[in-house]
XYZ file of N, CA and C in Angstrom:
783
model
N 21.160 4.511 -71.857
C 20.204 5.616 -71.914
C 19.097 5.286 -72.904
N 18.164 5.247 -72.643
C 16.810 5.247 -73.829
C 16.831 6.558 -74.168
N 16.788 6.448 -74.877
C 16.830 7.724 -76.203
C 15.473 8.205 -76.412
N 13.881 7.708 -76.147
C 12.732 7.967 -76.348
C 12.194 8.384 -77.411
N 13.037 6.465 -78.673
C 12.189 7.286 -79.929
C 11.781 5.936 -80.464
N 11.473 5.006 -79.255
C 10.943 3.817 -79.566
C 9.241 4.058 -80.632
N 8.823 3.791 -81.362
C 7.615 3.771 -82.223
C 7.857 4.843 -82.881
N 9.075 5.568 -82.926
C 9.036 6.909 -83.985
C 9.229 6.456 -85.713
N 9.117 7.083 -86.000
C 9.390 6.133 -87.872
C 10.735 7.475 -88.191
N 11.250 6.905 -88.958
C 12.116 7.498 -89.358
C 13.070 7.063 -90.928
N 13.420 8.299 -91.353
C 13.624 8.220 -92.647
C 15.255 8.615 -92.794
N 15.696 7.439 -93.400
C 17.360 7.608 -93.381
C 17.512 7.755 -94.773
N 18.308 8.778 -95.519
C 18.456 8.853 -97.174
C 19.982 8.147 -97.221
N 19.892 7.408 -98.376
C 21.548 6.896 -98.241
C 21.526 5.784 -97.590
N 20.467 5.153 -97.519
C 20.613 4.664 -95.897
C 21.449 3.152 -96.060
N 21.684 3.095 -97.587
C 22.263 1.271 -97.931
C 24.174 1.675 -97.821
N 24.603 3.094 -97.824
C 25.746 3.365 -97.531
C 26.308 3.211 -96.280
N 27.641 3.400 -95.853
C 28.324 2.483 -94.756
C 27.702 3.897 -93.893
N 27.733 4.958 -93.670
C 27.567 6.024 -92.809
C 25.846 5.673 -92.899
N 24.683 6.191 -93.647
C 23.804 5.466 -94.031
C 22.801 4.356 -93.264
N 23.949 3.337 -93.623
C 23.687 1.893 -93.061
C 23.620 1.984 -91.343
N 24.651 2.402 -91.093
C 24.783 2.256 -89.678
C 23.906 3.171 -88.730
N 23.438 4.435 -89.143
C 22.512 5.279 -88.893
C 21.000 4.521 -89.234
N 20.832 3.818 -89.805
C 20.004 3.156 -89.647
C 19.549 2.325 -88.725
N 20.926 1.410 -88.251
C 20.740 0.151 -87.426
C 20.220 1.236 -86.208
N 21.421 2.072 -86.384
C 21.091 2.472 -84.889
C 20.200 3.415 -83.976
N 19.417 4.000 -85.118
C 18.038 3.909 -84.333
C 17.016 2.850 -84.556
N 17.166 1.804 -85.276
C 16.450 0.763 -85.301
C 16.516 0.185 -84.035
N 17.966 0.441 -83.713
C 18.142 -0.573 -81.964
C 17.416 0.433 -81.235
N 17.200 1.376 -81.300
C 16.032 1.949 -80.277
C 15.014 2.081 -80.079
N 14.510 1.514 -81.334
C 12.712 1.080 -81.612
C 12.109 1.658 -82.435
N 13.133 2.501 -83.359
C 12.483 3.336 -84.246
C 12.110 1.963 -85.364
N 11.063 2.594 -86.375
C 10.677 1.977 -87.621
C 11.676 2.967 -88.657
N 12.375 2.036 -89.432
C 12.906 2.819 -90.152
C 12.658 2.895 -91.950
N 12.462 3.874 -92.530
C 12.871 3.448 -94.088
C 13.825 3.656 -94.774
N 14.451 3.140 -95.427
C 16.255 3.000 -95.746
C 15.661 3.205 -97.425
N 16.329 4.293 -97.370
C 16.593 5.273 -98.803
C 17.512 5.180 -99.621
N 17.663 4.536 -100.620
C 19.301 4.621 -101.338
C 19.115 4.004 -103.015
N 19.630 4.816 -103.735
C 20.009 4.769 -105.281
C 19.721 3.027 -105.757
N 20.590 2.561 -104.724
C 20.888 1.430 -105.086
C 19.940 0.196 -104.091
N 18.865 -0.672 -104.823
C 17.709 -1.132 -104.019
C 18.635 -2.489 -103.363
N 19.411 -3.041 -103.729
C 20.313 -3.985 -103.191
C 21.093 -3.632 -102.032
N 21.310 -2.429 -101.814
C 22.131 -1.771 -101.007
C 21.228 -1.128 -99.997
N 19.540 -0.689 -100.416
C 18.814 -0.748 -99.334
C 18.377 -2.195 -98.461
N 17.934 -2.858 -99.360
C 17.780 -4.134 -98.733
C 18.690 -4.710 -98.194
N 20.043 -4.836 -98.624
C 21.007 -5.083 -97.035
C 21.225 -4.509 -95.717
N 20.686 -3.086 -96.111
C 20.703 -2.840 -94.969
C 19.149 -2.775 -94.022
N 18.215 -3.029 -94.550
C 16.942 -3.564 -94.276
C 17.193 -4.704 -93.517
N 17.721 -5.804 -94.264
C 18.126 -7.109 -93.507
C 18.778 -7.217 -92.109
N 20.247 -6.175 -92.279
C 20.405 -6.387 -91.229
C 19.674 -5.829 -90.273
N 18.909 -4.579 -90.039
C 18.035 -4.190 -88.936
C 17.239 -5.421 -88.553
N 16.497 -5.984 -89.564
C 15.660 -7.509 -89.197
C 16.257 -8.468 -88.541
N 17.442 -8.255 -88.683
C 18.239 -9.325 -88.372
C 18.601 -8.960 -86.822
N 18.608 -8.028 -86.252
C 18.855 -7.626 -85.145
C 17.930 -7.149 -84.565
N 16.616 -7.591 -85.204
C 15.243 -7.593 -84.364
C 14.658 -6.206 -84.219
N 14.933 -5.683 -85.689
C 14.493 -3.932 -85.625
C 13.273 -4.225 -86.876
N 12.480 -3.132 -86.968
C 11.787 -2.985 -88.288
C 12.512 -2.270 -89.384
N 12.105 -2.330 -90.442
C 12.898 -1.497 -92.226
C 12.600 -1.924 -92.724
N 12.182 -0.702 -93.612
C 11.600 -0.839 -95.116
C 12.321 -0.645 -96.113
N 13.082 -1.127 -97.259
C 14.207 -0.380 -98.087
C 12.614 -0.104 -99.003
N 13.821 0.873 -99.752
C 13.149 2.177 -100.613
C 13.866 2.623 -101.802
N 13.547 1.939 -103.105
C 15.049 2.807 -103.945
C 14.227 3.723 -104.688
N 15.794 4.973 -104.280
C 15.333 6.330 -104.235
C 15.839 6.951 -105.017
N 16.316 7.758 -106.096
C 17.036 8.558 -106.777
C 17.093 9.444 -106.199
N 17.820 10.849 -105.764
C 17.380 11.701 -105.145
C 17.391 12.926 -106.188
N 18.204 12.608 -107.130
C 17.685 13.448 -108.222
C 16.769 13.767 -108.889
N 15.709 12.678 -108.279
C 14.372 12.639 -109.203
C 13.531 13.291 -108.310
N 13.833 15.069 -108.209
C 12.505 15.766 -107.862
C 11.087 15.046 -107.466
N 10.919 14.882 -108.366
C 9.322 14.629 -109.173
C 8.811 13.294 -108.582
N 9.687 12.857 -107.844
C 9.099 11.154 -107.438
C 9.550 11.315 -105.890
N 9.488 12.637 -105.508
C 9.492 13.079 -104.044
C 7.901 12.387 -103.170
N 7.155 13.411 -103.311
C 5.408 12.928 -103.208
C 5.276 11.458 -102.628
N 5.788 10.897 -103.838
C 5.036 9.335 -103.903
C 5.954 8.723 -103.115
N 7.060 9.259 -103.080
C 8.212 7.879 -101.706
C 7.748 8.315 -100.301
N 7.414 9.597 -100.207
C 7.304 9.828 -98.728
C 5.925 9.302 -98.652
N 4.946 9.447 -99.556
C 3.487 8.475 -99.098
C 3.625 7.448 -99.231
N 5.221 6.654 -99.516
C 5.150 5.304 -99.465
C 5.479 4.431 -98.112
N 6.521 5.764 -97.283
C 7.033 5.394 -96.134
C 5.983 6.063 -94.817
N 4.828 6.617 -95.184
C 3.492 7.096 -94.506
C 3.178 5.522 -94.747
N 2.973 5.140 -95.600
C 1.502 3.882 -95.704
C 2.155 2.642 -94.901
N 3.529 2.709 -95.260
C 4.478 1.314 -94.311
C 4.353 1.605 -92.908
N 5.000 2.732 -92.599
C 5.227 3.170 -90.677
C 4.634 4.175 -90.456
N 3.947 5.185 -91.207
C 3.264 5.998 -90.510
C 3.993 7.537 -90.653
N 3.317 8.492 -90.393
C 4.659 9.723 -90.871
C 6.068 9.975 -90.124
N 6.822 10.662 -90.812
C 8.213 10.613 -90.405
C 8.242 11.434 -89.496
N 9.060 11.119 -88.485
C 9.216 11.854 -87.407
C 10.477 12.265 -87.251
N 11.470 11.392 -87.577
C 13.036 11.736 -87.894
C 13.311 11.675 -89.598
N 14.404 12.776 -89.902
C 14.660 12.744 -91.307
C 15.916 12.516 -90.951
N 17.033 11.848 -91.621
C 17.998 11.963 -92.043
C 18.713 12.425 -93.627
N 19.002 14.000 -93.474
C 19.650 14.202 -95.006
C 21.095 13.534 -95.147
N 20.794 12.313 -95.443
C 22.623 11.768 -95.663
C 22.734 11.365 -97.047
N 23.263 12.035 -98.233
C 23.654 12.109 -99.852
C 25.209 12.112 -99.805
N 24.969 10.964 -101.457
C 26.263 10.908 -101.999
C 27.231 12.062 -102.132
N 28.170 12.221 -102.325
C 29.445 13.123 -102.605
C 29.897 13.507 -104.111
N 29.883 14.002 -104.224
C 30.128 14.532 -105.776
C 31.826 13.700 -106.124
N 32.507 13.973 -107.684
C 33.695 13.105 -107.581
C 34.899 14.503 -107.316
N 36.023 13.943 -106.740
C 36.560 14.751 -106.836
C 37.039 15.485 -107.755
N 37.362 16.782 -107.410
C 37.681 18.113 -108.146
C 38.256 19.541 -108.062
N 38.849 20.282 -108.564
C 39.531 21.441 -108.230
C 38.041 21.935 -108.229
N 37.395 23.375 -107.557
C 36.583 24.394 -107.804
C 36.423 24.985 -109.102
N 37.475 25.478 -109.311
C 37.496 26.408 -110.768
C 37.351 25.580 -111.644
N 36.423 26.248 -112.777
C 36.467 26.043 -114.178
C 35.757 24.526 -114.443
N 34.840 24.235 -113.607
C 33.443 22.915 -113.629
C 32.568 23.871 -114.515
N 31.604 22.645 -115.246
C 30.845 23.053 -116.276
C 29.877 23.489 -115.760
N 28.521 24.411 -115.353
C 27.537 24.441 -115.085
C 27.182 23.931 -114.659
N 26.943 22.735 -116.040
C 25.713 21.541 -115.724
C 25.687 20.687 -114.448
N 27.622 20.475 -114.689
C 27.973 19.928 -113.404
C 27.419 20.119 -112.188
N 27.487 21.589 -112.082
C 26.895 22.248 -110.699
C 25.538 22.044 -110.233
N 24.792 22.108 -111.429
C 23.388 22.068 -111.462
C 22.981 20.287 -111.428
N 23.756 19.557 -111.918
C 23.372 18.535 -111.508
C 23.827 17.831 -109.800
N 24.810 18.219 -109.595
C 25.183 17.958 -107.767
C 23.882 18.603 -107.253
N 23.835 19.791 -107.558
C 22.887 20.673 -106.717
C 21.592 20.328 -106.324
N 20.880 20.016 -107.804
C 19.748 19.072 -107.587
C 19.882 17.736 -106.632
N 20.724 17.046 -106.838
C 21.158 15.838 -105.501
C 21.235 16.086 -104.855
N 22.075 16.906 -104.149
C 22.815 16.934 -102.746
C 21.984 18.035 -102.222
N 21.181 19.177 -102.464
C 20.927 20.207 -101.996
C 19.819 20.423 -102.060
N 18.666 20.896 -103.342
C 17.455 21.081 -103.361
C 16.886 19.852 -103.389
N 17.200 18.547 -103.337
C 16.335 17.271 -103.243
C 16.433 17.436 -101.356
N 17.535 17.650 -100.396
C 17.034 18.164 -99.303
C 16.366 18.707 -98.757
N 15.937 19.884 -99.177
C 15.502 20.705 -99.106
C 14.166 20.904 -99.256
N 13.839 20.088 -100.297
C 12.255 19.591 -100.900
C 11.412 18.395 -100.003
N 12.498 17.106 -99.602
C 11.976 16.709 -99.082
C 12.236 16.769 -97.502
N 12.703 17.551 -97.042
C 12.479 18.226 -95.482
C 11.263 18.893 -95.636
N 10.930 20.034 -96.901
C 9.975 20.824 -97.019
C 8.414 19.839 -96.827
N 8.933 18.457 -97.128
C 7.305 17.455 -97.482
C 6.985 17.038 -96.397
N 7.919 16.929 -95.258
C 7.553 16.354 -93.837
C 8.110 17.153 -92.637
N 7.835 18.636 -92.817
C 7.965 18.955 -91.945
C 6.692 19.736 -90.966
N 5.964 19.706 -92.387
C 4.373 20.204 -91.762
C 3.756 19.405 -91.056
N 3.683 18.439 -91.207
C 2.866 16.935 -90.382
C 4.132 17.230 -89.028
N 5.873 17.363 -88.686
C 6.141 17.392 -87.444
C 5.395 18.630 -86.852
N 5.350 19.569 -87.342
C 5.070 20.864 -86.723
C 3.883 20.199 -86.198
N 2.616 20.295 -86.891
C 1.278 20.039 -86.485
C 1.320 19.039 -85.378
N 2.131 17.742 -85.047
C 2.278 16.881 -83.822
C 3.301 17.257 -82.688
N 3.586 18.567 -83.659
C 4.883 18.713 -82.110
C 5.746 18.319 -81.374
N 6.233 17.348 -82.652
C 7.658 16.548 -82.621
C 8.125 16.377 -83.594
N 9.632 16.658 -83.648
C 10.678 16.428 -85.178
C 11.986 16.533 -84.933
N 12.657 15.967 -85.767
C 13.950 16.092 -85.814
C 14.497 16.096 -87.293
N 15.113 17.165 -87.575
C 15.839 17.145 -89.027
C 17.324 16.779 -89.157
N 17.699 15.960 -89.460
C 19.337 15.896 -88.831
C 20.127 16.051 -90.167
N 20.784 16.676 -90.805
C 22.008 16.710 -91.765
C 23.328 16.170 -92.074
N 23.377 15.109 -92.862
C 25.014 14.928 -92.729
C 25.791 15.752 -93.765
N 27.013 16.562 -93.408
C 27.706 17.114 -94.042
C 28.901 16.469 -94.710
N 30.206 17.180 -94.044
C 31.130 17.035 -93.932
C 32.612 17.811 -93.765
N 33.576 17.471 -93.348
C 34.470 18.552 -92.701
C 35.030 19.666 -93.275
N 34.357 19.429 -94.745
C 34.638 20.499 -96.046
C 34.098 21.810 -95.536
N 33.126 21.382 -95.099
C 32.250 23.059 -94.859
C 32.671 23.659 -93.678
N 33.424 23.381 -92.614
C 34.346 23.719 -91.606
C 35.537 24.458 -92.519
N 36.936 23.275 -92.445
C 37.825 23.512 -93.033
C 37.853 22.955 -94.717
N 37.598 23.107 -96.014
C 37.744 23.311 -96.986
C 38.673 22.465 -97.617
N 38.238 21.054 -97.607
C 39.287 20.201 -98.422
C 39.847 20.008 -99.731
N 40.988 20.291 -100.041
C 41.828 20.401 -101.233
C 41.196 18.961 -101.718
N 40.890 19.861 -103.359
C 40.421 18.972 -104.601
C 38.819 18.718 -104.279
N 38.248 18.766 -103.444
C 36.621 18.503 -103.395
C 36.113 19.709 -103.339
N 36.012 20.395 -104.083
C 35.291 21.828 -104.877
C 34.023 21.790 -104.723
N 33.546 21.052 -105.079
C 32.073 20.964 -105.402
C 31.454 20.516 -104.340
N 32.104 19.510 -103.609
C 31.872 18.928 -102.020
C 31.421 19.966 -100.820
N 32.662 21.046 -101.286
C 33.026 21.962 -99.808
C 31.645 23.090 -100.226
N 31.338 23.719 -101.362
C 30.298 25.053 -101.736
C 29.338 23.854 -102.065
N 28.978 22.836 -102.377
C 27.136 22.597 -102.210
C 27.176 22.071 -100.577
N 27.597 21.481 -100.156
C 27.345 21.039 -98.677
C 27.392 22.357 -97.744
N 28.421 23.533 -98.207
C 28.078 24.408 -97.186
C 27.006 25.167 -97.007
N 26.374 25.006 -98.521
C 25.024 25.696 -98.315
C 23.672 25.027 -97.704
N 24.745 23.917 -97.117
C 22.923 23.307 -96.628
C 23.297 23.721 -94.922
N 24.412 24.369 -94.412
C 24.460 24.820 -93.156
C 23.901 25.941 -92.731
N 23.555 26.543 -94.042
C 22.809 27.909 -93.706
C 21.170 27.740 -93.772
N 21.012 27.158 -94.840
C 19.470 26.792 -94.834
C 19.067 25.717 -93.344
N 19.770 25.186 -92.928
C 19.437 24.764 -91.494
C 19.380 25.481 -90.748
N 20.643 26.167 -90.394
C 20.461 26.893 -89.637
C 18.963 28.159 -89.610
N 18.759 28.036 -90.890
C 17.507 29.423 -90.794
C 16.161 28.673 -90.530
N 16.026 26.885 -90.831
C 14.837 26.329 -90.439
C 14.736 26.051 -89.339
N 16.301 25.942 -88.668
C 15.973 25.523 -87.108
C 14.871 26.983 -86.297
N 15.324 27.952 -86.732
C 15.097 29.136 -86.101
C 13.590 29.308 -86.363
N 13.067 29.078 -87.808
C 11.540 28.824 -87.965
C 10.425 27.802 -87.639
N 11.121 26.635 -86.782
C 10.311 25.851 -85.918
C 10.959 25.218 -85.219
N 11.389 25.622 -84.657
C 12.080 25.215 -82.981
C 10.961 25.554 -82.210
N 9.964 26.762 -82.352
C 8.857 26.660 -81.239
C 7.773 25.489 -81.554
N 7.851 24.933 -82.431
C 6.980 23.665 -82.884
C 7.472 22.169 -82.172
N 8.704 22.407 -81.834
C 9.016 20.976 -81.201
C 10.224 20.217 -82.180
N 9.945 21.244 -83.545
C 11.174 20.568 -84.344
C 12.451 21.053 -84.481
N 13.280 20.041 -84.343
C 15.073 20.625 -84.161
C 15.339 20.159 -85.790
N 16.653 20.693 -85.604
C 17.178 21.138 -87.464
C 19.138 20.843 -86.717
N 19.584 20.296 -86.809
C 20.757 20.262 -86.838
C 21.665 19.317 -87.964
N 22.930 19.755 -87.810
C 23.765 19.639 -89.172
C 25.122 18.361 -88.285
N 25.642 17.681 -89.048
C 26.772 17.041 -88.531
C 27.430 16.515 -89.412
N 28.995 16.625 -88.704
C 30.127 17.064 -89.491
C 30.950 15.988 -89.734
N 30.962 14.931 -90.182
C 31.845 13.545 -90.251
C 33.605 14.342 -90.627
N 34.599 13.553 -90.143
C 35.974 13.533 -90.186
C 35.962 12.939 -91.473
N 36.764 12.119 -90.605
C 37.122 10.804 -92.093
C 36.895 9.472 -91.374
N 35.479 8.764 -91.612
C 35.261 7.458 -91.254
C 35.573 6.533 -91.949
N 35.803 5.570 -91.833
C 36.660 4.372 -92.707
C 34.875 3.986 -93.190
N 34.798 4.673 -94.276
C 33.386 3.563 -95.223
C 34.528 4.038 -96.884
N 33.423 3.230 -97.769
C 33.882 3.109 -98.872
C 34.152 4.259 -99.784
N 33.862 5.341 -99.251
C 33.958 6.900 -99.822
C 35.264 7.254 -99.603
N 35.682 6.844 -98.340
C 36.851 7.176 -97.929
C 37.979 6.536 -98.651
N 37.657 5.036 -98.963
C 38.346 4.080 -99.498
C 38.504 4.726 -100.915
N 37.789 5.503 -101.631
C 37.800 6.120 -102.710
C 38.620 7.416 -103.157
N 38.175 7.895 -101.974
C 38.949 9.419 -101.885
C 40.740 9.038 -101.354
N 40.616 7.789 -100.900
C 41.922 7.621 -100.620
C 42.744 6.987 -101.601
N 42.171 6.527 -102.553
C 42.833 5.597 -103.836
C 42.598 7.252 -104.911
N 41.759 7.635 -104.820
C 42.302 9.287 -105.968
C 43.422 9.948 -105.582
N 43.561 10.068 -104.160
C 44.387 10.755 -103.985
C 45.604 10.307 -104.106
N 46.044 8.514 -104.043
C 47.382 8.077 -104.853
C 47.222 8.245 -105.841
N 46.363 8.257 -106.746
C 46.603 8.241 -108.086
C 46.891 9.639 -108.426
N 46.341 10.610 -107.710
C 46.612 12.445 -108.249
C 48.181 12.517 -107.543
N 48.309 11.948 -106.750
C 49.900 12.159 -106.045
C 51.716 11.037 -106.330
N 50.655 9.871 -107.016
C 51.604 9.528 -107.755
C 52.225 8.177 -105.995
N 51.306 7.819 -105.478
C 52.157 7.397 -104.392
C 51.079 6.020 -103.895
N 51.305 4.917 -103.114
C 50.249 4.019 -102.868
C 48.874 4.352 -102.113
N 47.837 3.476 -102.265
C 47.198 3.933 -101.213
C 47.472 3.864 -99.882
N 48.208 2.640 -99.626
C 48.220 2.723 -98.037
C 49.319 3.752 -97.637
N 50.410 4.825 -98.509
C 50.710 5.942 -97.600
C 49.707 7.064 -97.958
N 48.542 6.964 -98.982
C 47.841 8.171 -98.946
C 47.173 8.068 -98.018
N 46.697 6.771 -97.188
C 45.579 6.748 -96.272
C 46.752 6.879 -94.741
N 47.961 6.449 -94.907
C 48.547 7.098 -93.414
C 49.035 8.366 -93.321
N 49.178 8.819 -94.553
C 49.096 10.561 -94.196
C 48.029 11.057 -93.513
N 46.890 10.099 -94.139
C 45.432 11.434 -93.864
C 45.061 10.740 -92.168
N 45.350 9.518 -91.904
C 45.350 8.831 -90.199
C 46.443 10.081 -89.714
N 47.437 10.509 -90.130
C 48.447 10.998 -89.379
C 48.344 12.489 -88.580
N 46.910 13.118 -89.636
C 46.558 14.623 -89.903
C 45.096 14.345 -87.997
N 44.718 13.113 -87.931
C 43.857 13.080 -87.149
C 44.221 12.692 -85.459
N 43.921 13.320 -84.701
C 44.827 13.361 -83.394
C 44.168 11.788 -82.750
N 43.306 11.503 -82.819
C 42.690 10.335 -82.354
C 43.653 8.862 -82.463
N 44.233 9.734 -83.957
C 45.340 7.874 -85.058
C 45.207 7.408 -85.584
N 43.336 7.375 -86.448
C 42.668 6.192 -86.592
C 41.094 6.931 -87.516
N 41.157 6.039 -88.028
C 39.761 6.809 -89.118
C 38.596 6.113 -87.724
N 37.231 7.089 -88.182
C 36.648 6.406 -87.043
C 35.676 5.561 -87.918
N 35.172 4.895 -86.844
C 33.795 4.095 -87.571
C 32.607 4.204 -87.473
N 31.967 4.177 -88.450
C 30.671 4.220 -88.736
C 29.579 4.361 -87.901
N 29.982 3.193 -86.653
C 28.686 2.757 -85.676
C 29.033 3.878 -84.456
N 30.378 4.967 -84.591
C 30.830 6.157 -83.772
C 29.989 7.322 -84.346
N 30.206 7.136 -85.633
C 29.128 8.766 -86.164
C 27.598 8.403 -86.409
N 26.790 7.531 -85.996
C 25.819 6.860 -86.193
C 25.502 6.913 -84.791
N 25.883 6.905 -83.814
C 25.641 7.474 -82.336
C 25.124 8.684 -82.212
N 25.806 9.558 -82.652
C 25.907 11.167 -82.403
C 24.632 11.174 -83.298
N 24.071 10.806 -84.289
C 23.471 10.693 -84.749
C 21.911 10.753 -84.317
N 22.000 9.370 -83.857
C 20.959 8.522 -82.665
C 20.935 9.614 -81.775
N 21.295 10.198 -81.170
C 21.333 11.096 -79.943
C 20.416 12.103 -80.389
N 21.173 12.999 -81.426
C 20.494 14.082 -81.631
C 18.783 13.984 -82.475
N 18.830 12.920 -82.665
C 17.108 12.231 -83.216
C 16.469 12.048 -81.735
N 17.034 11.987 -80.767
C 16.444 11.481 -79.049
C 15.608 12.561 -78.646
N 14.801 11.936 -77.777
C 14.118 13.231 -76.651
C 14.739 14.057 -75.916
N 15.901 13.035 -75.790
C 16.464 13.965 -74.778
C 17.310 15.489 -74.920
N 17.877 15.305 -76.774
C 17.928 16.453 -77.773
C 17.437 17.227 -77.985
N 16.236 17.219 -77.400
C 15.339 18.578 -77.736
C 15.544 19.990 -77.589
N 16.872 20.032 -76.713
C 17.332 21.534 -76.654
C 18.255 21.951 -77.400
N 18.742 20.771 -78.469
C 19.842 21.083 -78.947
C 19.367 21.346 -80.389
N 19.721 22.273 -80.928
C 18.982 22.926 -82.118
C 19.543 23.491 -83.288
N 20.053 24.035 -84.516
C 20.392 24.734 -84.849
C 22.216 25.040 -84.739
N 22.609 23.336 -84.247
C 23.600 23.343 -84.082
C 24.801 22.481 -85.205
N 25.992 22.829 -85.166
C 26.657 21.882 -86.155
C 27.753 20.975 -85.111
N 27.959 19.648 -85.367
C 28.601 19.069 -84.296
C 29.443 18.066 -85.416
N 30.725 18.302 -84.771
C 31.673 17.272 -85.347
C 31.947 16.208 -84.811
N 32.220 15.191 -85.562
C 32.829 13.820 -85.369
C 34.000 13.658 -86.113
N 34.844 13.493 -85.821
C 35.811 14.066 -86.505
C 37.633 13.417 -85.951
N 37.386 13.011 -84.782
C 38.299 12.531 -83.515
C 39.550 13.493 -83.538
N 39.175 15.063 -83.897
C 40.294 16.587 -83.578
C 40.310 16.498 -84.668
N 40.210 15.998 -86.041
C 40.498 16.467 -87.030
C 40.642 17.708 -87.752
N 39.239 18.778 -87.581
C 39.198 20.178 -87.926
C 39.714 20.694 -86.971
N 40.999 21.750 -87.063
C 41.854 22.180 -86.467
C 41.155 23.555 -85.628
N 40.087 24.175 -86.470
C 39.940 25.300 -85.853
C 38.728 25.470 -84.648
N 38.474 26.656 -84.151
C 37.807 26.816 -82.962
C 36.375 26.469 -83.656
């Protein structure tokens, strides 16, 4: 299927991470221009490389996303390389794990600024230029916290769920413009987050990693953590033309993982 987003430019945050990374390649394989966003400029440029390497365009970009204030100047940096953004990807780090109760403020206020109002700000910087051309796509990565509510990621499950509501209310304020706003829900993909969350959780449980990681394979009806270049599809899709009706929606990847309706 051509997807019809060959010459689109597009902006992946995170983009040197394994979820990230692969959301990158893979609208690169469809002709998008991409700019690869991530903390770490080594970790953009690998994944820069490989798009080149597979005969795509990318620009790496190192980005803080905490740094408000140096919003402006990255998005006129990825205007002057490919031209304005036409696809956003909000895909941000994860806070560390934690019970809910009894986090310091600051704590809060510092995730928040990352994971939430740096979204929020820079959706707010490129979404006037989609409106005015009458094409966009905002795409969100979450996670299965904001569905079902994962024990010990506190801070994970209440800042990520609040970016399902603020989507949901932008899809509804320019969907007649041509721009879609949707949210998506990763399971548990085998990248290095996972590899993380799965070595805390032997260490909080007192047991190895490889039975903390076949408990959490055991909880998923599929058998199997999925991969990267699986939620990096769904991805690709909903950035497509052919997405255009799909709006304002939250979609899991997940292979049955979230139990409920």
């Amino acid at each position: 299927m051509d997807l019809g987003i060959s010459g689109k430019t597009a902006l992946v945050l995170g983009g040197g991470g394994g979820l990230g990374g692969a959301i990158a390649q893979a609208l690169a394989a469809e002709g998008a221009a991409v700019a690869v966003a991530d903390i770490s400029p080594q970790a953009a440029e690998r994944t820069a490389e490989a798009v080149a390497d597979a005969g795509g365009k990318a620009v790496p970009l190192e980005w803080d996303l905490a740094d408000l204030g140096a919003i402006d100047q990255h998005i006129a940096a990825v205007e002057g390389a490919l031209g304005p953004v036409d696809i956003l990807v909000n895909n941000t780090g994860g806070p560390p794990p934690s019970p809910v109760a009894g986090q310091d403020p600051e704590l809060w206020l510092q995730h928040f600024q990352s994971m939430v109002l740096s979204v929020i700000a820079i959706t707010d910087r490129v979404v006037p230029l989609m409106r005015s051309r009458g094409w966009g796509r905002i795409i969100t990565s979450a996670s299965s916290g904001v569905i079902a509510p994962i024990p010990n990621l506190g801070l994970s499950n209440a800042l990520r769920s609040s970016l399902l509501g603020w989507s949901k209310t932008l899809a509804r304020e320019v969907a007649a413009d041509g721009v879609t706003c949707n949210v998506v829900v990763p399971g548990r993909i085998g990248t290095q987050r996972i590899k993380f969350l799965d070595q805390a959780k032997a260490d909080r449980e007192g047991k190895s990693v490889a039975e903390a990681s076949a408990e959490s394979v055991a909880s998923i009806p599929v058998g199997r953590y999925g991969e990267p270049r699986e939620y990096a599809a769904a991805v690709a899709f909903l950035a497509s033309a052919q997405a255009s009706y799909i709006t304002g929606s939250v979609i899991r990847v997940d292979g049955g993982l979230i139990a409920s309706l």
